[in-house]
Coordinates of C-alpha atoms and ligand atoms in Angstrom, one line a residue:
M1 CA 0.1 21.3 -16.4
R2 CA 2.9 20.7 -14.9
C3 CA 4.8 23.9 -14.4
A4 CA 8.6 24.4 -15.5
S5 CA 10.1 23.8 -11.8
D6 CA 7.8 20.5 -11.5
I7 CA 8.9 19.5 -14.8
E8 CA 13.1 20.0 -13.4
A9 CA 12.3 18.6 -10.3
R10 CA 11.5 15.7 -12.0
D11 CA 14.2 15.0 -14.7
V12 CA 16.2 15.4 -11.6
E13 CA 14.5 12.8 -9.9
E14 CA 14.7 10.5 -12.7
M15 CA 18.4 10.6 -12.3
Y16 CA 18.7 9.5 -8.5
I17 CA 18.3 6.1 -7.0
N18 CA 15.0 6.9 -5.3
I19 CA 14.5 4.7 -1.7
D20 CA 11.7 6.2 -0.4
P21 CA 9.4 4.2 1.3
I22 CA 6.1 5.0 0.0
Q23 CA 6.7 5.8 -3.6
V24 CA 8.5 3.4 -5.5
G25 CA 6.0 0.8 -6.5
G26 CA 4.0 3.7 -7.6
R27 CA 6.2 5.4 -10.3
L28 CA 4.2 5.8 -13.4
T29 CA 5.4 3.5 -16.6
A30 CA 5.9 5.7 -20.0
D31 CA 3.1 3.9 -21.0
A32 CA 0.9 5.1 -18.2
M33 CA 2.5 9.1 -19.1
K34 CA 1.3 9.1 -22.8
A35 CA -1.7 7.9 -21.3
V36 CA -2.5 10.9 -19.0
I37 CA -1.0 13.6 -21.6
A38 CA -4.0 11.8 -24.3
Y39 CA -6.8 11.4 -21.3
A40 CA -5.9 14.4 -19.5
D41 CA -9.6 15.9 -19.4
G42 CA -11.2 15.1 -16.6
Y43 CA -14.5 13.6 -19.0
S44 CA -12.3 12.0 -21.7
V45 CA -13.6 8.3 -20.6
C46 CA -17.0 9.5 -20.6
D47 CA -17.0 9.9 -24.6
N48 CA -18.7 6.6 -25.1
C49 CA -20.7 5.9 -22.2
R50 CA -23.7 4.2 -23.4
S51 CA -26.1 2.8 -21.1
P52 CA -25.6 1.4 -18.8
F53 CA -24.2 4.8 -17.8
R54 CA -21.5 3.5 -15.4
L55 CA -17.9 4.1 -16.0
D56 CA -17.2 0.0 -15.4
Y57 CA -19.4 -0.6 -18.6
I58 CA -17.5 1.8 -20.4
Q59 CA -16.4 -0.6 -23.7
K60 CA -13.7 2.3 -25.4
P61 CA -11.6 3.2 -23.8
P62 CA -11.6 -0.7 -22.7
I63 CA -13.0 0.2 -18.8
A64 CA -14.9 -3.1 -18.7
Q65 CA -12.4 -5.6 -19.6
F66 CA -9.9 -3.9 -16.9
H67 CA -12.1 -4.5 -14.4
A68 CA -12.6 -7.9 -15.4
D69 CA -8.7 -8.3 -16.4
L70 CA -8.6 -7.1 -12.5
A71 CA -10.9 -9.4 -11.1
R72 CA -9.4 -12.6 -12.7
W73 CA -5.9 -10.8 -11.5
L74 CA -6.6 -10.6 -8.4
N75 CA -9.1 -13.9 -7.7
M76 CA -11.7 -12.2 -6.5
D77 CA -15.5 -11.8 -7.9
A78 CA -16.0 -7.5 -8.4
V79 CA -13.8 -5.4 -8.2
R80 CA -14.4 -1.3 -9.1
V81 CA -11.4 1.3 -9.4
I82 CA -11.5 4.1 -6.4
P83 CA -9.8 6.6 -5.8
G84 CA -7.4 5.5 -3.7
A85 CA -7.1 2.9 -1.2
R86 CA -8.4 4.9 1.8
R87 CA -11.7 5.3 -0.2
G88 CA -11.9 1.1 -0.5
F89 CA -11.9 1.0 3.4
Q90 CA -14.6 4.4 3.8
A91 CA -16.7 2.2 0.7
V92 CA -16.6 -1.2 3.0
A93 CA -17.2 0.4 6.9
S94 CA -19.9 2.2 5.7
S95 CA -21.2 -0.4 4.2
L96 CA -20.6 -3.0 7.1
V97 CA -20.7 -0.9 10.3
E98 CA -23.3 0.3 12.1
R99 CA -22.7 3.1 14.8
G100 CA -21.3 1.7 17.9
D101 CA -19.8 -1.7 16.6
P102 CA -16.5 -2.6 17.7
V103 CA -14.2 -3.3 14.5
I104 CA -11.3 -4.9 14.6
L105 CA -7.8 -3.7 12.9
T106 CA -4.0 -4.1 14.4
S107 CA -1.9 -2.1 16.2
L108 CA 0.0 -1.8 12.4
A109 CA -2.8 -0.8 10.4
H110 CA -2.8 2.6 8.6
Y111 CA -4.6 5.3 10.3
T112 CA -6.9 5.7 6.7
E113 CA -8.3 2.2 8.6
F114 CA -9.0 3.9 11.8
L115 CA -10.4 7.3 9.7
A116 CA -13.0 4.7 7.9
I117 CA -14.5 3.4 11.1
E118 CA -14.6 6.7 13.0
E119 CA -16.8 7.9 9.4
A120 CA -19.2 5.0 10.3
G121 CA -19.7 4.9 13.6
G122 CA -17.5 2.1 14.8
I123 CA -14.8 1.5 17.6
P124 CA -11.4 0.3 16.4
R125 CA -9.9 -2.4 18.7
E126 CA -6.7 -3.3 17.9
I127 CA -4.9 -7.0 18.0
P128 CA -1.4 -5.8 19.1
K129 CA 1.4 -7.0 17.5
D130 CA 4.2 -9.7 19.0
D131 CA 8.0 -8.7 20.0
S132 CA 8.8 -9.5 16.1
N133 CA 6.3 -7.0 15.1
R134 CA 4.0 -9.6 13.7
I135 CA 0.3 -9.7 14.2
T136 CA -0.5 -13.6 14.6
A137 CA -3.5 -15.5 14.5
D138 CA -3.8 -16.4 17.4
A139 CA -3.3 -12.8 18.9
A140 CA -6.4 -12.1 16.4
A141 CA -8.5 -14.9 18.0
E142 CA -7.5 -13.7 21.7
R143 CA -8.5 -9.9 20.6
I144 CA -12.1 -11.0 18.7
E145 CA -12.6 -12.8 22.0
E146 CA -12.2 -9.9 24.3
V147 CA -13.8 -7.7 22.4
T148 CA -16.9 -9.2 21.9
R149 CA -17.3 -10.3 25.7
E150 CA -16.7 -5.9 25.8
F151 CA -19.4 -5.0 23.0
S152 CA -21.7 -8.4 23.7
R153 CA -21.6 -8.5 20.1
T154 CA -19.2 -9.6 17.3
P155 CA -17.6 -7.1 15.3
P156 CA -18.9 -6.6 12.1
L157 CA -15.7 -6.1 10.4
L158 CA -11.9 -7.1 10.6
F159 CA -8.9 -5.1 8.9
I160 CA -5.6 -7.0 8.1
D161 CA -2.3 -5.2 6.5
H162 CA -1.2 -7.9 3.9
V163 CA 2.5 -5.8 4.4
D164 CA 2.6 -3.1 6.5
Y165 CA 4.0 0.0 6.8
Q166 CA 6.0 0.5 9.4
Y167 CA 7.9 -2.9 9.7
G168 CA 7.2 -4.6 5.7
N169 CA 6.7 -7.6 7.7
V170 CA 4.5 -10.0 5.3
H171 CA 1.5 -11.0 8.5
D172 CA 0.2 -14.0 8.3
V173 CA -3.0 -13.3 6.7
K174 CA -4.3 -16.8 5.4
G175 CA -4.2 -17.7 9.2
I176 CA -5.9 -14.5 10.7
I177 CA -8.9 -14.3 8.0
K178 CA -9.3 -18.3 8.9
T179 CA -9.7 -17.4 12.7
A180 CA -12.1 -14.6 11.9
H181 CA -14.4 -16.2 9.8
Q182 CA -14.2 -19.1 13.1
Y183 CA -16.1 -15.9 14.5
D184 CA -18.2 -15.1 11.3
I185 CA -16.2 -11.6 10.9
P186 CA -16.1 -10.6 7.3
A187 CA -12.2 -9.2 6.3
L188 CA -10.6 -6.7 4.5
V189 CA -7.0 -6.8 3.3
N190 CA -5.2 -4.1 3.3
G191 CA -3.1 -4.8 0.4
A192 CA -1.4 -1.2 -0.5
Y193 CA 2.2 -2.7 0.3
T194 CA 1.4 -5.8 -1.9
V195 CA -1.3 -5.3 -4.7
G196 CA 1.2 -4.5 -8.0
I197 CA 4.0 -5.2 -6.7
M198 CA 4.1 -9.1 -5.9
P199 CA 1.3 -11.8 -6.6
V200 CA -1.6 -11.2 -4.3
D201 CA -4.7 -14.2 -4.7
G202 CA -7.6 -13.0 -2.7
K203 CA -9.5 -16.2 -2.7
A204 CA -5.7 -18.2 -1.7
L205 CA -6.1 -15.4 1.2
G206 CA -9.8 -16.2 2.1
A207 CA -10.3 -12.3 1.6
D208 CA -13.3 -11.0 1.9
F209 CA -12.3 -7.9 0.6
L210 CA -8.9 -6.7 -1.3
V211 CA -7.7 -3.1 -1.6
G212 CA -5.2 -2.1 -3.5
S213 CA -3.6 2.0 -3.8
G214 CA -3.1 2.9 -7.9
H215 CA -0.2 5.6 -6.8
K216 CA 1.3 3.7 -4.2
S217 CA 2.1 -0.2 -5.3
M218 CA 0.1 0.2 -9.3
A219 CA 2.4 2.4 -11.2
A220 CA -0.6 4.5 -11.6
P221 CA -1.7 8.4 -11.2
A222 CA -2.9 9.6 -8.2
P223 CA -5.2 9.5 -6.7
S224 CA -5.7 5.9 -7.5
G225 CA -6.4 2.4 -5.9
V226 CA -9.0 -0.7 -6.4
L227 CA -11.2 -2.5 -4.1
A228 CA -12.1 -6.1 -4.9
A229 CA -14.9 -8.0 -3.5
A230 CA -16.1 -11.8 -2.6
E231 CA -19.6 -12.4 -4.4
E232 CA -21.1 -13.0 -0.7
Y233 CA -20.2 -8.9 -0.3
A234 CA -20.4 -8.0 -3.0
G235 CA -24.2 -7.0 -3.5
K236 CA -23.8 -5.0 0.1
V237 CA -20.7 -2.9 -1.0
F238 CA -21.3 -2.1 -4.9
R239 CA -25.2 -1.4 -3.8
T240 CA -27.1 0.7 -6.2
T241 CA -30.0 2.9 -5.9
E242 CA -32.3 0.5 -7.2
A243 CA -31.5 -1.9 -4.9
R244 CA -33.5 0.1 -2.0
G245 CA -37.0 -0.9 -2.7
D246 CA -38.3 1.5 0.1
L247 CA -37.0 4.9 -1.7
T248 CA -39.5 7.5 -2.9
G249 CA -39.1 10.5 -5.2
R250 CA -36.2 10.2 -7.7
T251 CA -33.8 7.1 -7.7
F252 CA -31.1 6.8 -9.9
G253 CA -31.1 3.4 -11.0
I254 CA -27.4 1.3 -11.2
K255 CA -25.8 4.3 -9.6
E256 CA -23.8 3.0 -7.0
V257 CA -24.3 4.5 -3.7
E258 CA -20.9 4.2 -2.2
M259 CA -19.1 4.7 -5.5
M260 CA -21.1 7.9 -5.7
G261 CA -22.2 6.8 -9.0
C262 CA -19.0 6.5 -10.7
T263 CA -15.7 6.0 -9.8
L264 CA -12.4 6.7 -11.3
M265 CA -12.4 8.9 -14.3
G266 CA -9.7 10.4 -17.3
V267 CA -6.0 11.0 -15.9
T268 CA -6.5 8.0 -13.4
V269 CA -8.5 5.4 -14.8
V270 CA -6.4 5.6 -18.1
G271 CA -3.1 5.7 -16.2
M272 CA -3.8 2.7 -14.2
M273 CA -5.2 0.6 -17.3
A274 CA -1.8 1.7 -18.8
S275 CA 0.6 0.7 -16.3
F276 CA -1.8 -2.7 -15.8
P277 CA 0.4 -5.0 -18.3
H278 CA 3.8 -4.1 -16.9
V279 CA 2.4 -4.3 -13.3
Q280 CA 0.9 -8.0 -14.1
E281 CA 4.2 -8.6 -15.4
R282 CA 6.9 -7.1 -13.0
V283 CA 4.8 -9.4 -9.9
N284 CA 6.3 -12.7 -11.5
H285 CA 9.9 -11.1 -10.5
W286 CA 9.0 -10.5 -6.7
E287 CA 11.7 -12.9 -5.6
T288 CA 14.0 -11.1 -7.2
E289 CA 13.1 -7.5 -5.5
V290 CA 13.1 -9.9 -2.5
A291 CA 17.0 -10.8 -3.1
H292 CA 17.6 -7.4 -3.9
S293 CA 16.3 -5.8 -0.8
Q294 CA 18.3 -8.9 1.6
A295 CA 21.4 -7.5 -0.2
V296 CA 21.1 -4.2 0.8
V297 CA 20.1 -4.9 4.4
D298 CA 23.1 -7.1 4.8
G299 CA 25.4 -4.4 3.3
L300 CA 23.6 -2.3 6.4
L301 CA 24.2 -4.8 9.0
S302 CA 27.5 -5.0 8.0
I303 CA 28.4 -1.5 9.2
E304 CA 28.8 -1.8 13.0
G305 CA 25.6 -0.5 15.2
T306 CA 23.5 -0.8 12.5
R307 CA 20.2 -3.0 13.0
V308 CA 17.3 -4.5 11.2
L309 CA 13.6 -3.8 13.0
S310 CA 12.1 -5.3 10.2
E311 CA 11.6 -9.5 10.0
Y312 CA 14.8 -11.4 8.7
P313 CA 16.0 -12.8 6.6
R314 CA 13.5 -9.8 4.4
R315 CA 10.4 -11.0 2.7
H316 CA 9.3 -7.2 1.4
T317 CA 11.4 -4.8 0.1
L318 CA 10.1 -2.2 2.8
T319 CA 12.3 -2.3 5.2
R320 CA 12.7 -0.5 8.6
I321 CA 16.3 0.2 10.2
D322 CA 18.0 1.5 12.8
T323 CA 21.1 3.5 12.8
R324 CA 21.1 4.9 15.8
E325 CA 24.5 3.3 16.9
S326 CA 25.8 3.8 13.6
F327 CA 25.3 6.9 11.6
D328 CA 23.7 8.6 14.1
R329 CA 27.0 8.4 16.2
V330 CA 28.8 9.7 13.4
A331 CA 26.2 12.7 13.4
Q332 CA 26.9 13.7 16.9
Q333 CA 30.2 14.9 15.4
H334 CA 30.1 15.3 12.2
K335 CA 29.5 19.6 10.9
K336 CA 26.3 18.4 9.0
R337 CA 24.9 16.9 11.8
G338 CA 21.8 14.7 11.6
Y339 CA 22.0 15.7 7.7
F340 CA 24.7 14.6 6.9
L341 CA 23.7 10.8 5.6
S342 CA 21.3 12.3 2.8
N343 CA 23.5 14.6 2.1
D344 CA 26.2 12.3 1.5
L345 CA 23.5 9.7 -0.3
K346 CA 23.1 12.4 -3.1
K347 CA 26.4 12.7 -3.4
R348 CA 26.5 9.0 -5.1
G349 CA 23.1 9.6 -6.6
V350 CA 21.1 8.1 -3.8
I351 CA 17.7 10.1 -2.6
G352 CA 14.3 9.4 -0.6
V353 CA 15.9 9.1 2.3
I354 CA 14.1 11.7 4.5
P355 CA 17.5 14.7 5.5
G356 CA 18.1 14.6 9.0
S357 CA 17.2 10.4 9.7
T358 CA 19.9 9.0 11.0
R359 CA 17.9 6.9 13.4
V360 CA 15.5 4.9 13.0
W361 CA 14.2 5.3 9.5
K362 CA 12.9 3.0 6.3
F363 CA 13.8 2.6 2.7
N364 CA 12.3 1.1 0.0
T365 CA 14.5 -0.7 -2.6
F366 CA 11.4 -2.1 -4.7
G367 CA 12.2 -1.8 -9.0
L368 CA 15.8 -0.7 -8.4
T369 CA 18.2 -2.7 -11.3
E370 CA 21.2 -5.5 -10.2
K371 CA 23.5 -2.6 -10.7
Q372 CA 21.5 0.1 -8.6
I373 CA 21.1 -2.0 -6.2
R374 CA 24.7 -3.0 -6.0
H375 CA 26.0 0.8 -5.9
L376 CA 23.1 1.4 -2.8
S377 CA 24.7 -1.0 -0.5
E378 CA 28.2 0.2 -1.6
A379 CA 27.3 4.1 -1.1
F380 CA 26.3 2.7 2.5
I381 CA 29.3 1.1 3.3
A382 CA 31.8 3.8 2.0
I383 CA 29.5 6.0 3.4
A384 CA 30.4 4.5 7.1
R385 CA 33.9 3.8 6.4
E386 CA 34.4 7.5 5.3
N387 CA 33.1 8.4 8.6
G388 CA 35.3 6.0 10.7
L389 CA 32.5 3.1 11.1
S390 CA 34.0 0.0 10.7
I391 CA 32.6 -3.1 8.6
V392 CA 32.0 -6.4 10.4
Ligands
LIG1 C1 -0.4 0.9 4.4 C2 -1.4 1.7 3.8 N1 -2.4 1.4 3.8 C3 -2.9 2.4 3.3 C4 -3.0 3.7 2.5 C5 -3.7 4.3 1.8 O1 -3.6 4.6 0.8 P1 -4.0 5.8 -0.2 O2 -3.1 6.7 -0.6 O3 -4.5 4.9 -1.7 O4 -5.7 6.2 0.1 C6 -1.3 4.4 2.9 C7 -0.7 5.3 2.2 O5 -0.7 6.1 2.3 C8 -0.7 3.2 3.3 O6 0.7 2.8 3.8

């Protein structure tokens, strides 16, 4: 139950344009809000759990169908809903990595990938980014060769972030996976910033595993996410207790080991399901989202001294910007110091910039309307002008 002050905080947020870099793809749809209320009890989806006793077989509400639809939509062979992308990394690392194995990820990988590797006893080795903050297939090949020499064995897994959380850059996932496959290394695609906001085709990318985050990019309640696998690896990551022939004593039939028996229950799964038709529809407007992102970045770049650190032109809505030579110069003289920017933005109806961030920071324009995009761009320019910065 939300307390009164939380509800107030939420209502205030709904009156603003929120450009928080990590929140925008996760905001619930009205249908998800309704579903959350209807299914608030923890076991609410389990009333019709009949043999086989596993959550992803439940017909009413149509959780089984949701799994099939998700797999088709992602173009992957098998799918489970999970409590956050990180649990997908954990399940895959735990299934494929042995103690002491090197595991490849990148210098732009999310920390939860490191944790998954560490928990499995693996040793992370990073592919470095290039000067334009991109991960390339050539750099992947070079690193795989080095690591294989260092450990005298091939890494059992490679993680690649489809779009990274630092720059919002779109990496050559297809090329990197092709390279990994040349060394017989399966690849996990971290789609935390792609699945649910832009079209993603797992088979076209060559993904062995594809992971998404519900609360980050699928308009779903936290903690939620999706783990999809290609046929070749589905039996391994979704192995059941009965698959092991050597166990004696009690076993638990079709309960999946990595999923701890059953996956998402109640609010999280029905919230995801209720938003799914909207999510499927919204990815079709990705080009418009990118054009919006570009318009705001261009507005910011018209302010003298501002630099974009993400790839340009933009191919995503998450952008890293350097305003040390623009807004931060103002901040040095301003009575509110570094807080002036978030303060002035809030007066103009914009929230989501961390108070005090006037140096290097990130924002995300996903989901804003044309009018909001114009307003946002004009707000940045107006604040710059009012504080003596020139517009070029
Ligand atoms: C790139 C990236 N990957 C993975 C995660 C973890 O996602 P989740 O919170 O769904 O476990 C996050 C966010 O925290 C992220 O930004």
